[in-house]
mmCIF file of C-alpha atoms and ligand atoms in Angstrom:
data_model
loop_
_atom_site.group_PDB
_atom_site.id
_atom_site.type_symbol
_atom_site.label_atom_id
_atom_site.label_comp_id
_atom_site.label_asym_id
_atom_site.label_seq_id
_atom_site.Cartn_x
_atom_site.Cartn_y
_atom_site.Cartn_z
ATOM 1 C CA MET A 26 -139.132 88.268 193.320
ATOM 2 C CA MET A 27 -140.086 91.868 192.684
ATOM 3 C CA LEU A 28 -138.310 94.164 195.085
ATOM 4 C CA LEU A 29 -140.070 97.274 196.305
ATOM 5 C CA PRO A 30 -138.158 100.420 195.346
ATOM 6 C CA THR A 31 -136.408 102.072 198.284
ATOM 7 C CA ALA A 32 -134.317 105.185 198.790
ATOM 8 C CA ARG A 33 -132.755 107.089 201.632
ATOM 9 C CA GLY A 34 -134.061 110.548 202.422
ATOM 10 C CA THR A 35 -134.724 113.216 205.001
ATOM 11 C CA TYR A 36 -138.123 113.828 206.595
ATOM 12 C CA PHE A 37 -139.287 117.169 207.982
ATOM 13 C CA ASP A 38 -142.418 117.035 210.109
ATOM 14 C CA GLY A 39 -143.553 120.577 209.305
ATOM 15 C CA ASN A 40 -143.389 121.717 212.930
ATOM 16 C CA SER A 41 -139.663 122.030 213.420
ATOM 17 C CA ALA A 42 -136.611 122.244 211.181
ATOM 18 C CA LYS A 43 -135.241 119.000 212.548
ATOM 19 C CA ALA A 44 -134.081 116.684 209.770
ATOM 20 C CA HIS A 45 -135.069 113.060 210.339
ATOM 21 C CA PRO A 46 -133.157 110.454 208.315
ATOM 22 C CA VAL A 47 -135.608 107.964 206.796
ATOM 23 C CA ILE A 48 -135.860 105.103 204.356
ATOM 24 C CA LEU A 49 -138.531 105.644 201.703
ATOM 25 C CA ARG A 50 -140.355 102.563 200.510
ATOM 26 C CA LEU A 51 -142.784 102.538 197.608
ATOM 27 C CA SER A 52 -145.567 99.986 197.977
ATOM 28 C CA ASP A 53 -149.216 100.811 197.286
ATOM 29 C CA ARG A 54 -148.444 103.778 199.518
ATOM 30 C CA LEU A 55 -145.256 105.727 200.262
ATOM 31 C CA GLU A 56 -143.857 104.516 203.572
ATOM 32 C CA LEU A 57 -141.240 106.497 205.498
ATOM 33 C CA SER A 58 -139.450 104.817 208.348
ATOM 34 C CA GLY A 59 -136.592 105.982 210.516
ATOM 35 C CA PRO A 60 -135.396 105.940 214.110
ATOM 36 C CA ASP A 61 -138.166 108.327 215.130
ATOM 37 C CA VAL A 62 -140.443 108.372 212.084
ATOM 38 C CA ALA A 63 -143.167 106.038 210.843
ATOM 39 C CA VAL A 64 -145.332 107.752 208.237
ATOM 40 C CA CYS A 65 -147.469 106.405 205.412
ATOM 41 C CA TRP A 66 -148.834 108.582 202.616
ATOM 42 C CA ASP A 67 -151.446 107.834 199.951
ATOM 43 C CA LEU A 68 -149.916 108.149 196.490
ATOM 44 C CA PRO A 69 -152.742 110.205 194.884
ATOM 45 C CA ASP A 70 -152.347 112.741 197.704
ATOM 46 C CA LEU A 71 -148.668 113.475 196.986
ATOM 47 C CA VAL A 72 -147.408 116.669 195.361
ATOM 48 C CA ALA A 73 -143.823 117.585 194.582
ATOM 49 C CA GLY A 74 -142.176 120.885 195.455
ATOM 50 C CA GLU A 75 -140.100 122.906 193.015
ATOM 51 C CA THR A 76 -136.546 121.667 193.403
ATOM 52 C CA ALA A 77 -133.456 121.499 191.254
ATOM 53 C CA ALA A 78 -132.288 118.039 190.220
ATOM 54 C CA PRO A 79 -131.136 115.749 191.732
ATOM 55 C CA LEU A 80 -133.098 116.797 194.815
ATOM 56 C CA SER A 81 -136.764 115.832 195.045
ATOM 57 C CA ARG A 82 -139.112 117.056 197.748
ATOM 58 C CA LEU A 83 -142.706 115.979 198.227
ATOM 59 C CA GLY A 84 -145.468 115.689 200.746
ATOM 60 C CA PRO A 85 -149.212 115.187 201.043
ATOM 61 C CA LYS A 86 -151.366 118.099 199.863
ATOM 62 C CA SER A 87 -153.870 117.383 202.633
ATOM 63 C CA GLY A 88 -151.424 117.265 205.546
ATOM 64 C CA ARG A 89 -148.153 118.328 207.043
ATOM 65 C CA GLY A 90 -144.678 117.001 206.545
ATOM 66 C CA GLN A 91 -142.304 116.701 203.614
ATOM 67 C CA VAL A 92 -139.586 114.327 202.566
ATOM 68 C CA GLU A 93 -136.496 115.046 200.513
ATOM 69 C CA PHE A 94 -134.405 112.533 198.617
ATOM 70 C CA LEU A 95 -131.827 112.424 195.849
ATOM 71 C CA ASP A 96 -132.353 109.036 194.234
ATOM 72 C CA GLN A 97 -133.582 109.847 190.734
ATOM 73 C CA VAL A 98 -134.426 106.257 189.913
ATOM 74 C CA PHE A 99 -136.710 106.147 192.935
ATOM 75 C CA GLY A 100 -138.136 109.531 191.953
ATOM 76 C CA ALA A 101 -139.021 108.209 188.514
ATOM 77 C CA ALA A 102 -140.700 105.119 190.005
ATOM 78 C CA LEU A 103 -142.698 107.349 192.315
ATOM 79 C CA ALA A 104 -143.705 109.794 189.581
ATOM 80 C CA ALA A 105 -145.070 106.896 187.550
ATOM 81 C CA ARG A 106 -147.406 105.982 190.420
ATOM 82 C CA CYS A 107 -148.560 109.408 191.642
ATOM 83 C CA PRO A 108 -151.031 111.112 189.280
ATOM 84 C CA ASP A 109 -150.804 114.581 190.868
ATOM 85 C CA LEU A 110 -147.119 114.611 191.769
ATOM 86 C CA HIS A 111 -146.055 117.207 189.241
ATOM 87 C CA ARG A 112 -149.311 119.067 188.732
ATOM 88 C CA ARG A 113 -148.393 122.700 188.989
ATOM 89 C CA VAL A 114 -150.556 125.306 190.562
ATOM 90 C CA VAL A 115 -149.973 128.408 188.455
ATOM 91 C CA ALA A 116 -148.355 130.924 190.737
ATOM 92 C CA GLU A 117 -148.958 134.617 190.546
ATOM 93 C CA ARG A 118 -146.156 136.443 188.812
ATOM 94 C CA SER A 119 -145.061 138.254 191.939
ATOM 95 C CA GLY A 120 -145.039 134.970 193.855
ATOM 96 C CA ARG A 121 -142.946 133.362 191.194
ATOM 97 C CA LEU A 122 -140.468 136.212 191.132
ATOM 98 C CA ARG A 123 -140.155 136.078 194.895
ATOM 99 C CA LEU A 124 -139.467 132.365 194.647
ATOM 100 C CA VAL A 125 -136.741 132.939 192.097
ATOM 101 C CA LEU A 126 -135.108 135.646 194.203
ATOM 102 C CA TRP A 127 -135.341 133.416 197.229
ATOM 103 C CA SER A 128 -133.699 130.556 195.366
ATOM 104 C CA VAL A 129 -130.817 132.718 194.259
ATOM 105 C CA ALA A 130 -130.298 134.204 197.707
ATOM 106 C CA ALA A 131 -130.686 130.822 199.363
ATOM 107 C CA SER A 132 -128.100 129.175 197.142
ATOM 108 C CA GLY A 133 -125.463 131.696 198.070
ATOM 109 C CA ALA A 134 -126.483 131.970 201.696
ATOM 110 C CA ALA A 135 -126.566 128.191 202.187
ATOM 111 C CA ILE A 136 -122.920 127.864 201.275
ATOM 112 C CA LEU A 137 -121.844 130.822 203.360
ATOM 113 C CA MET A 138 -123.884 129.593 206.305
ATOM 114 C CA ALA A 139 -122.350 126.163 206.128
ATOM 115 C CA LEU A 140 -118.921 127.768 206.212
ATOM 116 C CA TYR A 141 -119.280 130.640 208.589
ATOM 117 C CA GLY A 142 -122.616 130.469 210.386
ATOM 118 C CA VAL A 143 -125.232 133.163 210.108
ATOM 119 C CA PRO A 144 -123.763 135.843 212.416
ATOM 120 C CA ALA A 145 -120.489 136.109 210.593
ATOM 121 C CA LEU A 146 -122.123 136.032 207.199
ATOM 122 C CA ALA A 147 -122.214 139.714 206.400
ATOM 123 C CA SER A 148 -118.731 140.554 207.580
ATOM 124 C CA ARG A 149 -117.266 137.612 205.723
ATOM 125 C CA LEU A 150 -118.927 138.351 202.419
ATOM 126 C CA ALA A 151 -116.497 140.961 201.149
ATOM 127 C CA PRO A 152 -113.153 139.124 201.156
ATOM 128 C CA LEU A 153 -114.528 135.874 199.696
ATOM 129 C CA VAL A 154 -113.213 134.552 196.440
ATOM 130 C CA PRO A 155 -114.562 131.439 194.709
ATOM 131 C CA ALA A 156 -111.480 129.273 195.280
ATOM 132 C CA VAL A 157 -111.671 129.986 198.982
ATOM 133 C CA ILE A 158 -115.349 129.107 199.072
ATOM 134 C CA GLU A 159 -114.700 125.870 197.303
ATOM 135 C CA ALA A 160 -111.840 124.844 199.538
ATOM 136 C CA ARG A 161 -113.709 125.569 202.758
ATOM 137 C CA LEU A 162 -116.878 123.969 201.479
ATOM 138 C CA GLY A 163 -114.938 120.891 200.402
ATOM 139 C CA GLU A 164 -113.491 120.591 203.880
ATOM 140 C CA ALA A 165 -116.926 120.848 205.533
ATOM 141 C CA VAL A 166 -118.498 118.350 203.159
ATOM 142 C CA ASP A 167 -115.564 115.961 203.529
ATOM 143 C CA ARG A 168 -116.161 115.827 207.283
ATOM 144 C CA GLN A 169 -119.910 115.498 206.873
ATOM 145 C CA VAL A 170 -119.677 112.708 204.293
ATOM 146 C CA LEU A 171 -117.300 110.725 206.484
ATOM 147 C CA SER A 172 -119.525 111.096 209.514
ATOM 148 C CA MET A 173 -122.501 109.912 207.444
ATOM 149 C CA LEU A 174 -120.460 106.834 206.530
ATOM 150 C CA ASP A 175 -119.912 106.177 210.262
ATOM 151 C CA SER A 176 -116.419 107.696 210.232
ATOM 152 C CA PRO A 177 -114.468 104.964 208.445
ATOM 153 C CA ALA A 178 -110.757 104.844 209.317
ATOM 154 C CA ARG A 179 -108.397 106.591 206.933
ATOM 155 C CA CYS A 180 -106.109 104.167 205.126
ATOM 156 C CA ASP A 181 -102.589 105.534 205.111
ATOM 157 C CA GLN A 182 -100.203 102.616 204.799
ATOM 158 C CA ARG A 183 -97.081 104.415 203.588
ATOM 159 C CA ASP A 184 -96.201 102.397 200.451
ATOM 160 C CA GLY A 185 -99.854 102.267 199.444
ATOM 161 C CA VAL A 186 -100.158 106.037 199.669
ATOM 162 C CA ALA A 187 -96.966 106.406 197.607
ATOM 163 C CA SER A 188 -98.464 104.154 194.901
ATOM 164 C CA LEU A 189 -101.719 106.112 194.881
ATOM 165 C CA ASP A 190 -99.787 109.388 194.577
ATOM 166 C CA ARG A 191 -97.793 107.936 191.716
ATOM 167 C CA LEU A 192 -100.889 106.696 189.913
ATOM 168 C CA SER A 193 -102.748 109.994 190.242
ATOM 169 C CA ALA A 194 -99.681 112.019 189.271
ATOM 170 C CA ARG A 195 -99.361 109.920 186.137
ATOM 171 C CA LEU A 196 -102.970 110.603 185.218
ATOM 172 C CA LEU A 197 -102.841 114.304 186.085
ATOM 173 C CA ARG A 198 -99.665 115.082 184.175
ATOM 174 C CA ASP A 199 -100.576 117.647 181.468
ATOM 175 C CA SER A 200 -104.255 117.338 182.364
ATOM 176 C CA GLY A 201 -104.772 121.025 183.075
ATOM 177 C CA LEU A 202 -106.311 120.269 186.475
ATOM 178 C CA PRO A 203 -105.024 122.492 189.294
ATOM 179 C CA ASP A 204 -102.357 121.297 191.716
ATOM 180 C CA GLY A 205 -103.224 120.323 195.239
ATOM 181 C CA ILE A 206 -105.852 117.657 194.541
ATOM 182 C CA GLN A 207 -106.330 115.621 197.728
ATOM 183 C CA ILE A 208 -107.348 111.974 197.528
ATOM 184 C CA SER A 209 -108.069 110.112 200.748
ATOM 185 C CA VAL A 210 -108.818 106.398 201.072
ATOM 186 C CA HIS A 211 -111.126 105.162 203.826
ATOM 187 C CA ALA A 212 -111.893 101.623 204.982
ATOM 188 C CA HIS A 213 -115.441 100.971 203.773
ATOM 189 C CA ARG A 214 -116.702 97.969 201.863
ATOM 190 C CA THR A 215 -118.806 99.916 199.339
ATOM 191 C CA PRO A 216 -117.081 100.166 195.970
ATOM 192 C CA ASN A 217 -117.321 103.876 195.349
ATOM 193 C CA ALA A 218 -115.501 107.190 195.094
ATOM 194 C CA PHE A 219 -116.792 110.717 195.595
ATOM 195 C CA THR A 220 -115.495 114.005 194.294
ATOM 196 C CA LEU A 221 -116.084 117.019 196.493
ATOM 197 C CA PRO A 222 -115.574 120.729 195.838
ATOM 198 C CA GLY A 223 -112.097 122.140 196.285
ATOM 199 C CA GLY A 224 -110.316 119.277 194.546
ATOM 200 C CA ARG A 225 -111.053 116.623 197.145
ATOM 201 C CA MET A 226 -111.791 113.004 196.467
ATOM 202 C CA ILE A 227 -112.853 110.274 198.884
ATOM 203 C CA VAL A 228 -112.113 106.720 197.735
ATOM 204 C CA LEU A 229 -113.707 103.845 199.657
ATOM 205 C CA SER A 230 -111.497 100.795 200.012
ATOM 206 C CA GLY A 231 -114.264 98.566 198.603
ATOM 207 C CA LEU A 232 -113.478 100.143 195.253
ATOM 208 C CA ILE A 233 -109.800 99.183 195.484
ATOM 209 C CA ASP A 234 -110.874 95.658 196.480
ATOM 210 C CA GLN A 235 -113.057 95.458 193.369
ATOM 211 C CA THR A 236 -110.358 96.527 190.933
ATOM 212 C CA ASP A 237 -108.161 93.875 189.369
ATOM 213 C CA THR A 238 -105.552 96.109 187.771
ATOM 214 C CA PRO A 239 -103.998 99.522 188.423
ATOM 215 C CA ASP A 240 -105.508 100.673 185.139
ATOM 216 C CA GLU A 241 -109.018 99.883 186.379
ATOM 217 C CA LEU A 242 -108.492 101.938 189.516
ATOM 218 C CA ALA A 243 -106.923 104.673 187.386
ATOM 219 C CA ALA A 244 -110.026 104.671 185.207
ATOM 220 C CA VAL A 245 -112.283 105.338 188.198
ATOM 221 C CA LEU A 246 -109.989 108.093 189.475
ATOM 222 C CA ALA A 247 -109.958 109.570 185.980
ATOM 223 C CA HIS A 248 -113.762 109.493 185.879
ATOM 224 C CA GLU A 249 -113.780 111.489 189.136
ATOM 225 C CA PHE A 250 -111.225 113.914 187.692
ATOM 226 C CA GLY A 251 -113.705 114.310 184.835
ATOM 227 C CA HIS A 252 -116.342 115.440 187.322
ATOM 228 C CA MET A 253 -113.800 117.878 188.802
ATOM 229 C CA VAL A 254 -113.013 119.373 185.413
ATOM 230 C CA ALA A 255 -116.717 119.940 184.799
ATOM 231 C CA HIS A 256 -117.334 121.377 188.317
ATOM 232 C CA ASP A 257 -120.091 118.801 188.800
ATOM 233 C CA PRO A 258 -119.732 118.479 192.607
ATOM 234 C CA MET A 259 -120.035 122.201 193.203
ATOM 235 C CA ARG A 260 -122.989 122.493 190.888
ATOM 236 C CA GLY A 261 -124.748 119.554 192.526
ATOM 237 C CA LEU A 262 -124.245 120.891 196.029
ATOM 238 C CA ILE A 263 -125.480 124.353 195.187
ATOM 239 C CA ALA A 264 -128.609 122.881 193.661
ATOM 240 C CA ALA A 265 -129.255 120.643 196.649
ATOM 241 C CA THR A 266 -128.527 123.098 199.432
ATOM 242 C CA GLY A 267 -130.225 126.030 197.797
ATOM 243 C CA THR A 268 -133.532 124.229 197.945
ATOM 244 C CA SER A 269 -132.910 122.756 201.403
ATOM 245 C CA LEU A 270 -132.323 126.179 202.739
ATOM 246 C CA LEU A 271 -135.511 127.369 201.091
ATOM 247 C CA LEU A 272 -137.376 124.684 202.972
ATOM 248 C CA SER A 273 -135.800 125.788 206.240
ATOM 249 C CA MET A 274 -136.876 129.340 205.472
ATOM 250 C CA VAL A 275 -140.434 128.249 204.814
ATOM 251 C CA ILE A 276 -140.513 126.323 208.071
ATOM 252 C CA GLY A 277 -139.128 129.408 209.739
ATOM 253 C CA ASP A 278 -136.020 128.116 211.410
ATOM 254 C CA LEU A 279 -132.518 128.432 210.014
ATOM 255 C CA THR A 280 -130.099 125.798 211.085
ATOM 256 C CA GLY A 281 -126.709 125.132 209.594
ATOM 257 C CA SER A 282 -126.977 121.450 210.367
ATOM 258 C CA THR A 283 -129.924 120.933 208.036
ATOM 259 C CA VAL A 284 -127.871 122.396 205.255
ATOM 260 C CA LEU A 285 -124.841 120.329 206.162
ATOM 261 C CA ILE A 286 -126.889 117.131 206.162
ATOM 262 C CA ALA A 287 -128.194 118.024 202.738
ATOM 263 C CA LEU A 288 -124.675 118.806 201.577
ATOM 264 C CA GLY A 289 -123.466 115.444 202.788
ATOM 265 C CA GLN A 290 -126.379 113.601 201.233
ATOM 266 C CA ALA A 291 -125.907 115.401 197.968
ATOM 267 C CA ALA A 292 -122.231 114.468 197.911
ATOM 268 C CA LEU A 293 -122.934 110.849 198.828
ATOM 269 C CA SER A 294 -125.705 110.123 196.421
ATOM 270 C CA ALA A 295 -124.637 112.717 193.867
ATOM 271 C CA GLY A 296 -126.930 111.525 191.145
ATOM 272 C CA TYR A 297 -125.299 113.441 188.370
ATOM 273 C CA SER A 298 -127.178 113.613 185.134
ATOM 274 C CA ARG A 299 -126.703 111.050 182.432
ATOM 275 C CA ASP A 300 -124.883 113.676 180.373
ATOM 276 C CA ALA A 301 -122.506 114.520 183.214
ATOM 277 C CA GLU A 302 -121.701 110.830 183.699
ATOM 278 C CA SER A 303 -121.135 110.313 179.982
ATOM 279 C CA ALA A 304 -118.828 113.300 179.814
ATOM 280 C CA ALA A 305 -116.821 112.076 182.818
ATOM 281 C CA ASP A 306 -116.561 108.614 181.247
ATOM 282 C CA ALA A 307 -115.318 109.992 177.956
ATOM 283 C CA PHE A 308 -112.828 112.150 179.845
ATOM 284 C CA ALA A 309 -111.658 109.080 181.787
ATOM 285 C CA VAL A 310 -111.140 106.913 178.711
ATOM 286 C CA ASN A 311 -108.965 109.629 177.181
ATOM 287 C CA MET A 312 -107.082 110.345 180.371
ATOM 288 C CA VAL A 313 -106.157 106.685 180.893
ATOM 289 C CA ARG A 314 -105.138 106.358 177.251
ATOM 290 C CA ASN A 315 -102.992 109.522 177.430
ATOM 291 C CA ALA A 316 -101.303 108.213 180.569
ATOM 292 C CA GLY A 317 -100.325 105.068 178.669
ATOM 293 C CA GLY A 318 -102.873 102.767 180.283
ATOM 294 C CA ASP A 319 -105.551 100.426 178.982
ATOM 295 C CA ALA A 320 -108.428 102.642 177.823
ATOM 296 C CA SER A 321 -110.888 99.736 178.103
ATOM 297 C CA ALA A 322 -110.237 99.436 181.852
ATOM 298 C CA LEU A 323 -113.174 101.732 182.697
ATOM 299 C CA ALA A 324 -115.610 99.443 180.900
ATOM 300 C CA ALA A 325 -114.105 96.435 182.697
ATOM 301 C CA ILE A 326 -114.620 97.862 186.189
ATOM 302 C CA LEU A 327 -118.101 99.198 185.357
ATOM 303 C CA GLU A 328 -119.143 95.772 184.100
ATOM 304 C CA ARG A 329 -117.870 94.130 187.266
ATOM 305 C CA ILE A 330 -119.630 96.603 189.593
ATOM 306 C CA ASP A 331 -122.862 96.263 187.614
ATOM 307 C CA HIS A 332 -122.633 92.486 187.862
ATOM 308 C CA ASP A 333 -121.802 92.402 191.568
ATOM 309 C CA GLU A 334 -124.287 95.010 192.665
ATOM 310 C CA ASP A 335 -126.494 93.599 195.374
ATOM 311 C CA ARG A 336 -129.915 94.413 194.018
ATOM 312 C CA SER A 337 -131.676 93.743 197.289
ATOM 313 C CA SER A 338 -129.940 96.614 199.049
ATOM 314 C CA PRO A 339 -131.322 100.141 198.852
ATOM 315 C CA ALA A 340 -129.580 102.165 196.211
ATOM 316 C CA VAL A 341 -128.081 104.398 198.845
ATOM 317 C CA LEU A 342 -124.498 104.694 197.746
ATOM 318 C CA ARG A 343 -124.911 104.036 194.088
ATOM 319 C CA SER A 344 -123.777 107.488 193.166
ATOM 320 C CA HIS A 345 -123.095 106.654 189.557
ATOM 321 C CA PRO A 346 -126.234 105.391 187.915
ATOM 322 C CA PHE A 347 -126.807 103.872 184.498
ATOM 323 C CA THR A 348 -123.858 101.529 185.059
ATOM 324 C CA ARG A 349 -124.642 99.060 182.319
ATOM 325 C CA GLU A 350 -125.225 101.676 179.659
ATOM 326 C CA ARG A 351 -122.067 103.486 180.699
ATOM 327 C CA ALA A 352 -120.050 100.292 180.439
ATOM 328 C CA ARG A 353 -121.289 99.719 176.915
ATOM 329 C CA ILE A 354 -120.524 103.264 175.759
ATOM 330 C CA SER A 355 -117.099 103.440 177.355
ATOM 331 C CA ARG A 356 -116.183 100.099 175.821
ATOM 332 C CA SER A 357 -117.030 101.414 172.385
ATOM 333 C CA LEU A 358 -115.030 104.600 173.046
ATOM 334 C CA ALA A 359 -112.016 102.605 174.201
ATOM 335 C CA GLY A 360 -111.941 99.902 171.568
ATOM 336 C CA PRO A 361 -110.509 96.463 172.342
ATOM 337 C CA LYS A 362 -108.497 95.765 175.490
ATOM 338 C CA GLN A 363 -104.977 97.041 175.072
ATOM 339 C CA THR A 364 -101.872 95.248 176.189
ATOM 340 C CA THR A 365 -99.933 97.787 178.183
ATOM 341 C CA THR A 366 -97.384 97.468 180.907
ATOM 342 C CA GLY A 367 -99.931 98.807 183.381
ATOM 343 C CA LEU A 368 -99.842 102.150 185.129
ATOM 344 C CA LEU A 369 -98.115 100.679 188.210
ATOM 345 C CA ASN A 370 -95.686 97.805 188.484
ATOM 346 C CA ALA A 371 -96.620 94.660 190.415
ATOM 347 C CA ARG A 372 -94.938 95.774 193.635
ATOM 348 C CA GLU A 373 -96.571 99.222 193.582
ATOM 349 C CA TRP A 374 -99.968 97.696 192.838
ATOM 350 C CA ALA A 375 -99.637 95.202 195.687
ATOM 351 C CA ALA A 376 -98.812 98.053 198.066
ATOM 352 C CA LEU A 377 -101.841 100.015 196.874
ATOM 353 C CA LYS A 378 -104.076 96.963 197.383
ATOM 354 C CA ASP A 379 -102.783 96.844 200.968
ATOM 355 C CA ILE A 380 -103.222 100.573 201.669
ATOM 356 C CA CYS A 381 -105.625 99.806 204.537
ATOM 357 C CA GLU A 382 -103.324 97.288 206.224
ATOM 358 C CA ASP A 383 -101.427 98.448 209.294
HETATM 359 ZN ZN1 ZN B 566 -119.708 109.853 188.030
#
């Protein structure tokens, strides 16, 4: 059976700044449905706004309303079906310059707004340093992401946490990454992990369930450390919120919550570019090898996730696309499976597997 492409997104009705969560469905039209939204747009009528990847924004040229989403696979499917989607109206130079200035200002202001709110913005500007911004932003996004996942319980079984600390310390030794990286595990069946600004990582317990060996889990952590090294989360969030804020400005209402929702969505579906994923994979293979683990473990877990992925579900949480291709490349980087003692012993690994047990 052919499945219709779907994605999760946010709908703005053009009258207020309220963000409506919706599911986008591509049939012979683009259907948006959500708790309080049921909209259908003709494909030839759709035009895309200027946004920075991975965010896409589009709406009908003959009507009101816009939808934003981050799923690049869905975006590609849509672009293939909409003849006018990326037809550009040539803007006047002054208009273009204003847009650029707006984008720059919006990117900075979005972050500051999310952290401090508009009134305190000016007075807070002076003492800010980047590390502070990152840490505070990471905290805000951490909360937002968890609330978007329906606030899954934090898994903090003592021996399991000790094993996780041991595993990450082994990977991070001599890695050059800053101290103070915080990894939290939450009970959620989706096999995934997210890196947030400020050295934070959220691991969903479904990922631990999917891994067969400590080296496989280490490989996924190492991949996330690779994103940290490259500052991918921060870059992705700035791109996403900068444009969201622009939309709020156009609509004429500035609300911090719109930006926070966008921040959370960007972190959740963080569709990093193919290059960013490849770089993080290569980093991970090396990091696991340097720690004395099985460098082919990344390929093993990627192959399993690719195989198990439920293709009927919307690609909502599949934050790391191109799984099959990535598995193939990381396997060739790693070479054959290595016989190692494993990065944790059997007792430590069992405790880590049980980190969500009380
Ligand atoms: Zn990734």
